[in-house]
Amino acid sequence: MTLWIILTINSIAMGGLLFLLSSGFSLIFGLMRIPNLTHGSLFMLGAYFGVTFLRLGINFWIAALLSALVLALIGGLIERLLLRRLAGQELAQVLVTLGLSFIIADVCLLVWTGDPIPLTTPESLRGVVRFADVVFPRYRLAVVVIAVIVAAALWLMLERTRLGATIRAGVDDPEMARVTGINVSRLFTAVFCLGSGLAGLAGVLSGPILSVYPGLDAEMLPLALIIVILGGAGSLPGALVGSFIVGFIYNFGQVMFPEFAYVVLFLPMVLVLVLRPQGLFGRQSL
Amino acid sequence: MIRLAGAIGLLALISVPIWLGNSYYVNIASQILIWAVFALALNVLVGWAGFVSLGHAGLFGVACYTGALLIVAGWGHLAAAVAAIAVTLVASALFGVLSLRTSGIGFIMITLALGQILWGIAYRWIDLTNGDNGIILRARPQPFGVSLESPSAFYFFTLLVFLCTLASMAAFAKSPFGISLRGTRDQARRMTALGYHVWLIRFAAILFSGLFSGVAGLLFLYYHLYVSPHVLGLPGSAEVLLMVISGGSGTLLGPIVGAALVVVMKTVASAYIERWNLVLGAIFVAIVLFMPDGIVPGARRFWCWGRNSLRELIAAKGENLS
Amino acid sequence: MRADSMRKTLKLALAVTLPLAVIVHGAHAQDPEPIRIGLLTVKTGPLATGGIQMEQGLNIYIDEHNSMMAGRPVELIVADTGGSPATAKTKAQELVERYRVDAIIGPLAAFEALAINDYIAQVRVPTLSIAAAEDMTQRMPNPYFVRVSSSSAQASHPMGHYAAIDRGFRRAVTIGDDIAYGQEMVAGFQRSFEDNGGQVVAKLWPPLNVAEYSAYIAQIRDVDVVYMAFAGVNGLRFMRQYEEFGLHGSIPLLGGMTSADESILRNMGDEALGVISSSFYSAELPSAANQAFVSLMRDTYDVDPGYYAVSAYLEALVLDTALQQVGGDTADKEALMAALRSVSLEASPRGATRFDEYGNVVGNIYIFEVQRRDGRLVNTPIKTYENVSQFWTYDTEEFLSQPVYSRDYPPARFLGQ
């Protein structure tokens, strides 16, 4: 019984972490239709920057925000210099984002060496929470709370602000959005900055749980892709629900079907793609 | 003219063992050809059908493993090869049925997932695949009693298979089927309106692509005499996709050039350049910046630009003189 | 149109051949005098942390001896396999056919060693391996192979004994990387633990593409001890998550060779304290030979040497010793191999070593405990097992007649109890 309780809580905790990872990707893909295969590398780069900031003695939360800013800047540069001219050219987008991921991965290896580095859990959130027979780390619960806050903030931005309205317009119908005078290219840059910043933030926040090491980018990217497919591109509720679904599958699947642990993660995505290609919440087909 | 060009190219390829000298480089040439076959196979989907697959290493690996398992079980090489291709075709059919439900990024994702599932099976099903210890073969096949152990002999064998593949691709491109495939890439709705069964055309393309992916997988197996779950992994699928895109999808020479680029960077250049991964990534970015269609179309454009500029220069000079 | 294709093809032919011609031209005429050593290592990708250290350890040895071995200058060629068996094979071919190396040190990973096994025997190049794959020196012995580091289970057999006899643990759960290396380590522990009265009641195998272990940690209950068999970041993550979920300090944690390696400890905190591991080496071994090596590593690279660095150093030491025995003659490969296999070191960073008839090392295995010293986390030796071979106390022939260690062999008889 205790096992199931822990697994449930952990599924939710993992869902929170995954939402932070995938929200950026969902926004970028939803609005700009770009399969941003650099997303995993941006996540990893954010975590590495977090390591450096923490080593400089900066407070954990400030380090997370700083990383987000740095990554937003880098994302903006990538969008303006490289992706801007590739609208609609899917193959070129795949090539450039993969090429960038090679570059980023090698630069990280050069700068931070190949050793795995954990990010130290912030002081205030160390230790466990105990109730009944269950022991659960405080920090992971905090990550869920943070994910919910970020989700709420993003939702507010999308539903209640002008910027959000233009983003939604752009997702629903880019051509009409242009016709109504929305500066779509500046919007794209802003969204890419936001998505990259979210990836960087997620990297730092996940650092105490996942640590950072060469190969983290390749492990995280498929997860982000799965969640966005499950939930539907461009839909934040979709990304949230998709994250929790993946969290549950991850945890319960590994315990209930240890023999199929490798496939248990991918089969549901295959099912969704086969039965409902636009994802659970997506509005347009892919 | 084409015949002359083709003859020169053929002569260069056939005489590789002579002017490349060291057997190590002959082996590299073999590897380039093996990956070129694989890239040409993927090109059928990416370039001509307009579908990006990130799971093709799965089909490649199915052929590899089937061949390895049958040979270890005592089957003759020919029978094992035929069976491996057959199994790969079945796997391709399964891929096709599942993944053609979507397109665009959905297709990318589903092929990625299928590739990962196969990879996971190769790792976990140790009784069948021996897990990450892999399967070792003792000797290369001996078609008609000719030994392929030496680098030169294997190179000629691979060259033969490569040329057959290239010829098949060229024939396919010109054939009604090939043309209708490109039609479905460009104007799917119109094709349907014209009465073409778009799904069936695409499905057949996946089978055709799977067939040659299997051929490449077998060549790989014969070359390395070892197969492990690495061949099915995501990096392998990503690499061959990069070969096709960077070389120029939709062309015949593009995948070959792309294969040469990646193989040379990974094996030869990595001896001189420690950060070869970074350089390779930078090359890809540069290609996107200067030749977004790929190296071959970009080179062709550059050549035409150069030739036209030269002509204008000569014409201008001619005017000055007269 | 036709002229177009012709020019295009010519351009392509030139583009392909020109750079190759340049490379070939540069590679001609190698000087036969120096001893050429090829290092097969991993410098890109997830295994890079170990590979980089291998190069560091080897460079320390070469610099320490002024780039000389047996009176001849040493030329080191480093090849990056990227952790892929296909590239490992290609790089091995490059080292042998293009650079004409006299010996190969490496490779790092088991599947790389398996991929090049037949090739090594075919070209008869002495290979001093670091890959721990069991069968390389058991059921698939290669006469050109020698290994001074360890086989996978060589260090976990003693741990099983220590856990059952010295610490009196009875019920254990094992958790390890789901690859041959992890499976072989766990199998060795399980066998000797159960031979000495213990019971392995659960064996957990997190898949390779899984970043986190909470689902597995949640299944750890009702046991005396946990044995972990990880390499690289997985060990670090597991130890951190073990502590996160409150198990640290309540259920003792034992580890295999690479689980608490120096390269992992250097970035860890208190969550690693008290972890007990077994291996053939730690930077804390007090011998003079080791302290000299450790000082060199600290001075040159500012890090403590671990499993990978010392393995490369030891292979170089073995090679040098053998070369001195044959008077620096690398032409007679059989003589060199015989000399390699007969190398018996009195003092080395890991202690006394010699080789068994399969080319695997026989030497000390130590039990270590992670402690804090001078503010750093170190592996302090707390017990030494001497003269440990890859077969432990088992009869060699009986050992070899059984299947190789794997997930399901030896069969776990006490699961679920």
PDB file of C-alpha atoms in Angstrom, chain B residues 13-34 140 149-159 223 263 268, chain C residues 20 24 90 93 97-98:
ATOM      1  CA  LEU B  13      35.210   4.339 -57.555  1.00  0.00           C
ATOM      2  CA  ILE B  14      36.481   1.070 -58.999  1.00  0.00           C
ATOM      3  CA  SER B  15      40.108   2.086 -58.694  1.00  0.00           C
ATOM      4  CA  VAL B  16      39.769   3.273 -55.094  1.00  0.00           C
ATOM      5  CA  PRO B  17      41.974   0.513 -53.653  1.00  0.00           C
ATOM      6  CA  ILE B  18      44.734   1.670 -55.970  1.00  0.00           C
ATOM      7  CA  TRP B  19      44.864   5.360 -55.333  1.00  0.00           C
ATOM      8  CA  LEU B  20      43.776   5.266 -51.698  1.00  0.00           C
ATOM      9  CA  GLY B  21      46.678   3.047 -50.813  1.00  0.00           C
ATOM     10  CA  ASN B  22      46.395   2.212 -47.150  1.00  0.00           C
ATOM     11  CA  SER B  23      43.836  -0.508 -46.385  1.00  0.00           C
ATOM     12  CA  TYR B  24      42.437   1.635 -43.611  1.00  0.00           C
ATOM     13  CA  TYR B  25      41.135   4.140 -46.122  1.00  0.00           C
ATOM     14  CA  VAL B  26      39.704   1.424 -48.312  1.00  0.00           C
ATOM     15  CA  ASN B  27      37.733   0.340 -45.264  1.00  0.00           C
ATOM     16  CA  ILE B  28      36.548   3.911 -44.753  1.00  0.00           C
ATOM     17  CA  ALA B  29      35.418   3.957 -48.371  1.00  0.00           C
ATOM     18  CA  SER B  30      33.436   0.762 -47.742  1.00  0.00           C
ATOM     19  CA  GLN B  31      31.798   2.353 -44.744  1.00  0.00           C
ATOM     20  CA  ILE B  32      30.896   5.445 -46.736  1.00  0.00           C
ATOM     21  CA  LEU B  33      29.223   3.240 -49.325  1.00  0.00           C
ATOM     22  CA  ILE B  34      27.308   1.270 -46.688  1.00  0.00           C
ATOM     23  CA  ARG B 140      32.141 -12.881 -43.763  1.00  0.00           C
ATOM     24  CA  GLU B 149      37.971 -10.947 -45.786  1.00  0.00           C
ATOM     25  CA  SER B 150      40.406  -8.509 -47.354  1.00  0.00           C
ATOM     26  CA  PRO B 151      39.504  -4.832 -47.355  1.00  0.00           C
ATOM     27  CA  SER B 152      39.733  -4.590 -51.149  1.00  0.00           C
ATOM     28  CA  ALA B 153      37.541  -7.617 -51.751  1.00  0.00           C
ATOM     29  CA  PHE B 154      34.927  -6.350 -49.343  1.00  0.00           C
ATOM     30  CA  TYR B 155      35.113  -2.912 -50.920  1.00  0.00           C
ATOM     31  CA  PHE B 156      34.323  -4.296 -54.377  1.00  0.00           C
ATOM     32  CA  PHE B 157      31.434  -6.300 -52.988  1.00  0.00           C
ATOM     33  CA  THR B 158      30.043  -3.219 -51.276  1.00  0.00           C
ATOM     34  CA  LEU B 159      30.609  -1.156 -54.414  1.00  0.00           C
ATOM     35  CA  TYR B 223      31.652  -5.536 -42.430  1.00  0.00           C
ATOM     36  CA  VAL B 263      31.636   9.222 -41.991  1.00  0.00           C
ATOM     37  CA  VAL B 268      39.070  10.349 -40.277  1.00  0.00           C
TER      38      VAL B 268
ATOM     39  CA  LEU C  20      41.481  11.979 -49.106  1.00  0.00           C
ATOM     40  CA  VAL C  24      46.912   9.847 -47.495  1.00  0.00           C
ATOM     41  CA  THR C  90      37.051   1.483 -37.048  1.00  0.00           C
ATOM     42  CA  GLN C  93      41.687  -0.511 -37.493  1.00  0.00           C
ATOM     43  CA  GLU C  97      46.640  -0.217 -40.114  1.00  0.00           C
ATOM     44  CA  ARG C  98      47.349   3.465 -40.374  1.00  0.00           C
TER      45      ARG C  98
END
